[in-house]
XYZ file of C-alpha atoms in Angstrom:
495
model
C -18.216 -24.988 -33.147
C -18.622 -21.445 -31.821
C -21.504 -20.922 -29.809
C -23.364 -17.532 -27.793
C -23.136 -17.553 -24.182
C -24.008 -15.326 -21.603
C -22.599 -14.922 -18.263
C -24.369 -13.429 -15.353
C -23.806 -11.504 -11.735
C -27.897 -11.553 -11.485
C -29.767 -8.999 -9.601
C -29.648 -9.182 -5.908
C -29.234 -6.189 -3.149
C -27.933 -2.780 -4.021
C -24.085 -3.025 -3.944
C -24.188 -7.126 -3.496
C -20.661 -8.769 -3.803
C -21.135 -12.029 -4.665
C -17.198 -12.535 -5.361
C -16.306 -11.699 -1.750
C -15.115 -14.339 0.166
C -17.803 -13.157 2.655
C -20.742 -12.075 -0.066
C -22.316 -9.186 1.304
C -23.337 -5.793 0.927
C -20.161 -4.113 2.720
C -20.758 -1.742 5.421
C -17.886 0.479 3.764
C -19.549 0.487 -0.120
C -16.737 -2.061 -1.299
C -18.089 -3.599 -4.398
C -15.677 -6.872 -5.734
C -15.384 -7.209 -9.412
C -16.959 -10.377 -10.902
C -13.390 -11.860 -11.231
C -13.697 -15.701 -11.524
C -17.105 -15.160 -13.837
C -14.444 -12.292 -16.094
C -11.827 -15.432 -15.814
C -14.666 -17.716 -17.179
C -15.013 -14.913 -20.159
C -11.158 -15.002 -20.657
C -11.197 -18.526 -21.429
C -14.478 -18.383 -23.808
C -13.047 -15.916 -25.523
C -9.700 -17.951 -26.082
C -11.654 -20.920 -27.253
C -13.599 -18.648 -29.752
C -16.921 -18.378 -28.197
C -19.009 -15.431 -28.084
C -19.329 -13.851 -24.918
C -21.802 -11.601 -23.793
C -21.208 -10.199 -19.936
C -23.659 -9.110 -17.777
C -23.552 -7.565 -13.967
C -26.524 -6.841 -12.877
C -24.961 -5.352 -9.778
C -22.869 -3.450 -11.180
C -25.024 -1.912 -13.759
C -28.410 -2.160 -10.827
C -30.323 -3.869 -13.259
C -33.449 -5.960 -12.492
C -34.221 -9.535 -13.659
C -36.595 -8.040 -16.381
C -33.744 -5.819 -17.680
C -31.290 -9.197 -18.401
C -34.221 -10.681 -19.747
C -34.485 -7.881 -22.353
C -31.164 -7.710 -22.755
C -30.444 -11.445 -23.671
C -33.249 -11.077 -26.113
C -31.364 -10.201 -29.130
C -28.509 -12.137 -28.202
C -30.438 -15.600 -27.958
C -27.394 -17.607 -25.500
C -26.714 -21.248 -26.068
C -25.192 -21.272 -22.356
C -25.712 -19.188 -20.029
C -23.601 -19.503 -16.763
C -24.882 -17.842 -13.697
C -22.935 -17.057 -10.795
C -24.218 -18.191 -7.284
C -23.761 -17.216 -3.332
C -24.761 -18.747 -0.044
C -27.028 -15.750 0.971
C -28.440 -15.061 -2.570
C -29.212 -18.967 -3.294
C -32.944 -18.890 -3.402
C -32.734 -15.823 -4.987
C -30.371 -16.460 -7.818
C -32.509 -20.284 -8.217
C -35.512 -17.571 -8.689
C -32.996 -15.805 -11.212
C -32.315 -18.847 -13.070
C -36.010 -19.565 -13.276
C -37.101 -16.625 -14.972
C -34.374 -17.034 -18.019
C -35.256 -20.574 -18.224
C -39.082 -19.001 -19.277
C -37.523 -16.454 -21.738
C -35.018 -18.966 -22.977
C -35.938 -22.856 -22.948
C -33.797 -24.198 -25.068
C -30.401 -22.608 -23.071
C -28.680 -24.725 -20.806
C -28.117 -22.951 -17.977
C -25.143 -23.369 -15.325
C -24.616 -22.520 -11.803
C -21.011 -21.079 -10.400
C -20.070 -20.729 -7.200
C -18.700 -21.732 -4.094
C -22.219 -22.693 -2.918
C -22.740 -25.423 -5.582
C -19.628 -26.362 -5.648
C -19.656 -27.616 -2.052
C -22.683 -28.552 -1.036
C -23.875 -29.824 -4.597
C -26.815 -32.512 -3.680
C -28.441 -29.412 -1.319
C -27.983 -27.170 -4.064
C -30.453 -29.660 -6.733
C -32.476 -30.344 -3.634
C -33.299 -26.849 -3.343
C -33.754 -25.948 -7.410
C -36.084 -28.965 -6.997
C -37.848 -27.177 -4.471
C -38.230 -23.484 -5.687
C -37.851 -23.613 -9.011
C -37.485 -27.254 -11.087
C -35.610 -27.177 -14.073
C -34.178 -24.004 -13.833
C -30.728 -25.166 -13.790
C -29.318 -28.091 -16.104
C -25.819 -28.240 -14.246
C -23.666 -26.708 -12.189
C -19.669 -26.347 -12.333
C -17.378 -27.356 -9.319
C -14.628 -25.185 -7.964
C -12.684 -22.945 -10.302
C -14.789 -23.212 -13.956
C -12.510 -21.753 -16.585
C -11.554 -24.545 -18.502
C -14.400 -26.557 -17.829
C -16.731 -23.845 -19.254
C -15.107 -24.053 -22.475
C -15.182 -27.749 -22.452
C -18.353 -27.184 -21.551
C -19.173 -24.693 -24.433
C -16.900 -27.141 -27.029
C -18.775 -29.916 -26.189
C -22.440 -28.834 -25.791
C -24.050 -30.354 -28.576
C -21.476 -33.374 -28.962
C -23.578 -35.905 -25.827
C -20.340 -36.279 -24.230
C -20.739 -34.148 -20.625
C -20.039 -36.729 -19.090
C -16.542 -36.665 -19.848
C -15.890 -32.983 -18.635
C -14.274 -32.735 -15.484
C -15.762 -30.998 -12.363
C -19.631 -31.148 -14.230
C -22.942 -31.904 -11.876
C -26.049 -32.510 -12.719
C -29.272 -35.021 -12.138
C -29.049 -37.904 -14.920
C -32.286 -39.198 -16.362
C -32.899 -41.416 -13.220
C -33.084 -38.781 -11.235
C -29.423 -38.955 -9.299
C -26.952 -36.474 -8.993
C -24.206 -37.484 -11.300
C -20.832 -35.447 -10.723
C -18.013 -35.998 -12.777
C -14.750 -36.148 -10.657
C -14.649 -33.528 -7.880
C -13.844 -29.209 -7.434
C -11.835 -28.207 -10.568
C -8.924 -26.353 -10.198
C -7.273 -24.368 -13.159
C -3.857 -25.955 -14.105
C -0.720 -23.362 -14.245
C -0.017 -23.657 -17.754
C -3.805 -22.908 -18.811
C -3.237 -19.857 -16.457
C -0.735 -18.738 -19.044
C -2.990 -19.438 -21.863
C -5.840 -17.020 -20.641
C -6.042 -13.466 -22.106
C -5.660 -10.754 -19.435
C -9.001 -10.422 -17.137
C -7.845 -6.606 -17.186
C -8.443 -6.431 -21.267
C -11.808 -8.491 -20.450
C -12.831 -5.834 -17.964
C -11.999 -3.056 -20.684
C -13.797 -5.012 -23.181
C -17.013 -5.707 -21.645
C -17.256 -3.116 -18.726
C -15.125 0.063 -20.033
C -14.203 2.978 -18.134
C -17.523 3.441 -16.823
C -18.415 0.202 -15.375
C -14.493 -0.495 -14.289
C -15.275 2.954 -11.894
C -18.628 1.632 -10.768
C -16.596 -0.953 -8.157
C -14.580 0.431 -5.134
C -13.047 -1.285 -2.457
C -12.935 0.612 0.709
C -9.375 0.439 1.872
C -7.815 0.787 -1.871
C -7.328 3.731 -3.982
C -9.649 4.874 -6.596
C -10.381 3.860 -9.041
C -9.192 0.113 -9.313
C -9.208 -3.444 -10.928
C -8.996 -6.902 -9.020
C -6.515 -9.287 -11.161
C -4.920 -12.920 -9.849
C -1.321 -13.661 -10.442
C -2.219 -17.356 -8.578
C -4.518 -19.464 -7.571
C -5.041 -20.934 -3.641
C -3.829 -21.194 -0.892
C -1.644 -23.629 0.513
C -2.745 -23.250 4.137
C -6.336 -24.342 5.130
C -7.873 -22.028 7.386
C -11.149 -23.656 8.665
C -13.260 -20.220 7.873
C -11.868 -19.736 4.689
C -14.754 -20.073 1.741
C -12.168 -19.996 -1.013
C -12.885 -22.435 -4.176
C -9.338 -23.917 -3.842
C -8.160 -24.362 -0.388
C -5.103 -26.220 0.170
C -3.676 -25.521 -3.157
C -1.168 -23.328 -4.865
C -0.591 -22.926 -8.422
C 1.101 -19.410 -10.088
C 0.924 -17.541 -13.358
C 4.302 -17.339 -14.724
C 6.380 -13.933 -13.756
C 6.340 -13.076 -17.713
C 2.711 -13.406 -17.782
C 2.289 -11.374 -14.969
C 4.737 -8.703 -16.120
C 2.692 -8.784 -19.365
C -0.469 -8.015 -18.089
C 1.139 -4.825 -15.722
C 2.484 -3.448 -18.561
C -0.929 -3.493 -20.954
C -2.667 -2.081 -17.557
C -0.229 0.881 -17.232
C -0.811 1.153 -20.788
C -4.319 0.735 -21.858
C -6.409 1.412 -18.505
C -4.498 4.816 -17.326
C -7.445 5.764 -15.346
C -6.838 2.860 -12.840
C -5.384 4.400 -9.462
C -4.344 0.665 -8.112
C -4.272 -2.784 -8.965
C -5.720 -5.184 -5.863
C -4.158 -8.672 -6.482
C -6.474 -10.948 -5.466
C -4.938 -13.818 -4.858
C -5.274 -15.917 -1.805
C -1.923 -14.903 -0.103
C -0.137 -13.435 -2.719
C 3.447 -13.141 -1.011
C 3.631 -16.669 0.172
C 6.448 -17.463 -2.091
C 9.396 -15.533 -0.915
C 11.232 -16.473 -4.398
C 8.830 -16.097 -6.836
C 7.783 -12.636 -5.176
C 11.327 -11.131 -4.471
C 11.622 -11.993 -8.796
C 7.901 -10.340 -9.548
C 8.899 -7.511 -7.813
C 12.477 -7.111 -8.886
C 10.899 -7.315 -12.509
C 8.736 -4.815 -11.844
C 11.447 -2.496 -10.694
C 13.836 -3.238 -13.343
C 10.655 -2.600 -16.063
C 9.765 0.680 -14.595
C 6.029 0.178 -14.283
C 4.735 2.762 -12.039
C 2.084 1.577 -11.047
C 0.252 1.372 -7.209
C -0.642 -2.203 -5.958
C -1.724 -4.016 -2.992
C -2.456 -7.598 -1.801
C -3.468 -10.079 0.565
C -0.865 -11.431 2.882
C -0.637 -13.567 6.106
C 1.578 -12.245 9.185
C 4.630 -15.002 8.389
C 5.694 -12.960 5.197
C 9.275 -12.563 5.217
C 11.103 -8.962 5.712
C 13.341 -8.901 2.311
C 9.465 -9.530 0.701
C 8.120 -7.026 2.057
C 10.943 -4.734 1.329
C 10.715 -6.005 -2.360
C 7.464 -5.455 -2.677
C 7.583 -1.702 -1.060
C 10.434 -0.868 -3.723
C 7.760 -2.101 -6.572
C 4.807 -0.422 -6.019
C 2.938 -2.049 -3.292
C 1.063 0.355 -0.928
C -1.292 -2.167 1.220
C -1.515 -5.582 2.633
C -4.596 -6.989 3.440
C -4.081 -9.436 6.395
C -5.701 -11.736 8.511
C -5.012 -10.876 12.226
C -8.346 -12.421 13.168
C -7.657 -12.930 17.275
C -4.769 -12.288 19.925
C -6.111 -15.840 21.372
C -3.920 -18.566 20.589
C -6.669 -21.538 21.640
C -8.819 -19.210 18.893
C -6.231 -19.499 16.028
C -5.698 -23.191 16.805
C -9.381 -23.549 16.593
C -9.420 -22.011 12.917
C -6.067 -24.024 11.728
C -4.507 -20.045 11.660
C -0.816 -21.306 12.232
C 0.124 -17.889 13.415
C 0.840 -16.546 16.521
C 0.913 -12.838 18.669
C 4.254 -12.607 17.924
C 3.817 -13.003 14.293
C 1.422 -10.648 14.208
C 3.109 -7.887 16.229
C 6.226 -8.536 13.974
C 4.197 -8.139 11.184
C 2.892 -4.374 11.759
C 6.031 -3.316 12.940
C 7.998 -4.206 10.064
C 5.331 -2.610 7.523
C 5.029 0.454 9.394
C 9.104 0.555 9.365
C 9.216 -0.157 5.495
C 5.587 1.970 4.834
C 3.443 -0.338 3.357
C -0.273 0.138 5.106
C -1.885 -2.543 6.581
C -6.214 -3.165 6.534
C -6.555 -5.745 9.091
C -9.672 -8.295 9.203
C -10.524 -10.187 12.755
C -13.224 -12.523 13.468
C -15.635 -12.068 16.067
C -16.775 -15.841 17.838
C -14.299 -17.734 17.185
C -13.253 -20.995 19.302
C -13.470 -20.357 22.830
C -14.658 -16.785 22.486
C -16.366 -15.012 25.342
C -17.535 -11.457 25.953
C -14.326 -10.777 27.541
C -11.790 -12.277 25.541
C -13.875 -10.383 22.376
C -12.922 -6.734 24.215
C -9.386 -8.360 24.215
C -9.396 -8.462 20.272
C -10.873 -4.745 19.773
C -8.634 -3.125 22.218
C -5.493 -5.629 20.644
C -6.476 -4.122 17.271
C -6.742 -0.501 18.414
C -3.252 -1.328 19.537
C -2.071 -2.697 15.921
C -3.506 0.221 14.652
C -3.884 -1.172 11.171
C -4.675 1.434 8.307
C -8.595 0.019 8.009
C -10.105 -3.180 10.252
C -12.750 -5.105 9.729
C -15.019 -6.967 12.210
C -16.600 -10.051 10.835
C -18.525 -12.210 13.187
C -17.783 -15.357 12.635
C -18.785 -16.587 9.171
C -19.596 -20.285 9.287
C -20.160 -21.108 5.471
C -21.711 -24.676 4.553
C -18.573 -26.897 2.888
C -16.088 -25.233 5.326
C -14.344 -26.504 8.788
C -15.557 -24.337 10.321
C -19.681 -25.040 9.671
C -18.542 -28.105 10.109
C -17.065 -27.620 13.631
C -20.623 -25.422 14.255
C -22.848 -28.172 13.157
C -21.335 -30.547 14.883
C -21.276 -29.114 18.461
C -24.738 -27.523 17.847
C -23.629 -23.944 17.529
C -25.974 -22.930 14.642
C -29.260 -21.076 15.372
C -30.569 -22.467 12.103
C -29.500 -23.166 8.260
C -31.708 -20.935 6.637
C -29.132 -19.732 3.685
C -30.883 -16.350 3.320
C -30.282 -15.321 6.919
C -26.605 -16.035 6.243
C -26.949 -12.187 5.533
C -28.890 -9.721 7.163
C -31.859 -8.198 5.577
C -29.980 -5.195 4.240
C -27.173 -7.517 3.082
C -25.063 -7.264 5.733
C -22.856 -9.482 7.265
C -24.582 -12.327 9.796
C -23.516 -15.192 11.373
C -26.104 -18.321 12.712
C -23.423 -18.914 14.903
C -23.970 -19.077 19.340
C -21.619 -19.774 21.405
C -20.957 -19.521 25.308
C -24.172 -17.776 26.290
C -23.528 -15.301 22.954
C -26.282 -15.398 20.343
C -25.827 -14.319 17.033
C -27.411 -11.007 17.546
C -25.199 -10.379 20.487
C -22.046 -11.687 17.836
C -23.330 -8.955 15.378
C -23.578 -5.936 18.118
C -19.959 -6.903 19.550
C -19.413 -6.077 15.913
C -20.642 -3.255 15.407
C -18.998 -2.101 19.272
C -15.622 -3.111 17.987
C -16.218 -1.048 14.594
C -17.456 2.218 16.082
C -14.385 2.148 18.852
C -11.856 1.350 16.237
C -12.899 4.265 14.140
C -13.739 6.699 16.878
C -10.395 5.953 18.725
C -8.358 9.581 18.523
C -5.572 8.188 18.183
C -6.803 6.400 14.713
C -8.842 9.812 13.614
C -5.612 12.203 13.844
C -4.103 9.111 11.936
C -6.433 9.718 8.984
C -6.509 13.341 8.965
C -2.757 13.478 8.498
C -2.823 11.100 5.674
C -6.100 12.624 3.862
C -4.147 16.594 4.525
C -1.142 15.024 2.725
C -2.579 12.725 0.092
C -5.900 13.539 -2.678
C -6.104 9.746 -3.306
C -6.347 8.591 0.513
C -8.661 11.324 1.121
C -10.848 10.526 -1.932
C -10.805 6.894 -0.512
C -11.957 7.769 2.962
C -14.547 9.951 1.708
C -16.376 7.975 -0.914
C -16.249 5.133 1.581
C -17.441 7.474 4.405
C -20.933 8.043 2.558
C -21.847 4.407 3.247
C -19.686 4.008 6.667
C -19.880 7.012 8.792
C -24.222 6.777 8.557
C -24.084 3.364 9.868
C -21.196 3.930 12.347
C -23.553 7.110 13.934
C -26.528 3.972 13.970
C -24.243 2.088 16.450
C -24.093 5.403 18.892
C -28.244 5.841 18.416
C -28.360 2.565 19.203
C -26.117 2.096 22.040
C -27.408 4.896 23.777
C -30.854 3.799 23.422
């Protein structure tokens, strides 16, 4: 039986990803495509449901807008994706299409749920009863559609990875965080031909991503990560499962083909290079194809050299990689399993084979002090990475390391809406030797303004945007949101 369902990025802050492993409202104007909610559609579609997809971010509308425009549409499901700083908010959401539409079940997504399901109920209980029926664990692609096949059949109890409170009032969850098989992998249509379908041209240009060419998709080739970094607030951590190298090939092929306006592919996956096999084959594929296409990727600091040599040959013009600290008691703390050395390696190698690096580090982490935090900035300043980012120190409920805060009474408070600032941006409730959290978010912003004002970095950029349109097109539509807020930090450190 084919049923209507809707699925939903609901309205939030200007510019809100939700899909970031860090939801925010980036400082740089990145916005993330709605990936695992467009995976979600994939499989609906494959298991001949009608889909009707709706991003309120992306498209700015408000909760009256998706109201209006469910109206005609009537969904039997509608699935609703979630976020530790928009909780209450997307609850709210949830509420006010649970008024419009009664009879829809409705379905939360999200890491949020997923993890810290009993706190989730306890708090639709509190805001907004009934608003949600259920909510999905982990990664939801095939059991939405089991979902969707077996709505009307009184058999959810049999899907996989389902929560919700049973008629005596208890949680019931059926077996634990899903994660999507490899071979169903296979089976799903191409996210890209979802995004053409549902978003086109237009709405495909609305995202950016601040350290990738414009315009560009997000796709996944995998799903995981084997390594289990303690920060990490990934559905699927500790786990590794690939698309097949055909299916892959496939799916480059119809984007080079069908979406010629797309300036670079960002594959999303976890640590995309992690096997040196299956990527040295990808990549060889690619070569021996002839797609010209631009690509980058997430990566850790261990990738081998003949990988990264591969995957210069086939396209790939960034890796996005976790430095995070020069300390080595910090990367113990976070279960990092790399090392300076690594790290150092790392840069040095990409520069030699040119593949541009946008490195992340974490401000707070185990053992951190005032001092050893000027340590990281000037030790990235030295790395000179392409782009840096300066998180403070994310501690996200269902993750080691909230766990590790809670435990040794780090956190300020657990007030999920102050997980992000008021604008949207990054916070932490994280203190730690005699730092608050507000002194966590100004080291920061310090590190970001002397990374980006350092001479050596701006003659850097000038080169590349006099010899390159596309790099300057990047740093300049990320520079409207960026530069404003990086000339804040000088008001107010001169204050």
């Amino acid at each position: 039986m084919s049923i209507k369902i809707a699925l939903v990025n609901p309205p939030f802050l200007k510019n809100y990803s939700r899909q970031s492993r860090s939801p925010c409202v980036a400082k740089s104007g990145t916005i993330y495509f709605s990936y695992y909610l467009a995976y979600a559609g994939c499989s609906l579609e494959h298991n001949k449901h009608t889909v009707k997809f709706l991003d309120a971010i992306v498209t700015e509308s408000t909760t009256e807008d998706i109201v209006d425009e469910l109206k005609e549409f009537n969904p039997q499901l509608i699935i609703i994706d979630t976020s530790t700083p928009s909780i209450i908010s997307d609850i709210l959401f949830a509420s006010s299409l649970r008024t419009a539409y009664p009879n829809s079940y409705i379905v939360a997504v999200g890491t949020f749920p997923s993890k810290n399901t009993q706190e989730f109920f306890d708090l639709v209980t509190k805001h907004a009863p009934g608003s949600f029926n259920a909510c999905l664990l982990g990664e939801y692609e095939e059991s939405s559609s089991e979902l969707a096949n077996n709505l009307y059949n009184d058999s959810l109890s049999t899907i996989d990875g389902l929560a919700y409170i049973g008629e005596s009032g208890k949680l019931i969850v059926n077996g634990s965080l899903r994660k999507t098989s490899k071979e169903y992998l296979d089976e799903l249509p191409f996210v890209s031909e979802f995004y053409l379908k549902h978003l086109g041209e237009e709405g495909i240009k609305r995202h950016f991503y601040a350290s990738i060419t414009w315009p560009y998709i997000q796709i996944l080739t995998s799903r995981g990560c084997p390594f289990k970094c303690s920060f990490c607030n990934i559905p699927s951590i500790g786990s590794y499962r690939i698309r097949s190298i055909d299916s892959v090939i496939s799916e480059l092929h119809f984007i080079s083909k069908k979406l010629p306006f797309v300036k670079e592919i960002f594959i999303e996956d976890d640590t995309f290079p992690i096997n040196k096999k299956r990527t040295i084959e990808l990549c060889k594929r690619i070569v021996e194809e002839k797609i010209n296409i631009r690509w980058s990727c997430n990566a850790r600091v261990d990738t081998d050299l003949e990988a990264l040599e591969w995957m210069k040959k086939a396209g790939c013009r960034l890796t996005c990689v976790g430095f995070e600290s020069p300390a080595e008691n910090a990367l113990n703390g976070v279960i990092k399993k790399t090392n300076v050395e690594q790290q150092e390696g790392y840069m040095k190698m990409a520069s030699k084979i040119g593949i541009k690096v946008n490195g992340c580090f974490i401000i707070g982490l185990h053992g951190d002090t005032r001092e050893s935090i000027k340590e990281t900035v000037q030790y990235s300043k030295k790395l000179m990475p392409n782009t840096a980012q300066f998180y403070p120190h994310m501690v996200y409920p269902g993750t080691g390391s909230f766990e590790w805060a809670e435990s040794n009474n780090l956190l300020e408070h657990k007030d999920w809406s102050k997980w992000n600032t008021p604008e949207g941006f990054h916070n932490t409730p994280l203190s730690l030797n005699g730092l608050s959290s507000q002194d966590l978010l100004e080291l920061a912003d310090d590190a970001r303004r002397e990374f980006y004002t350092n001479p050596k970095y701006l003659i850097k950029m000038l080169a590349q945007s006099l010899t390159s349109f596309s790099e300057f097109q990047r740093m300049l539509i990320a520079g409207r949101s960026f530069f404003p807020l990086l000339f804040s930090y000088f008001i107010k450190k001169n204050k």
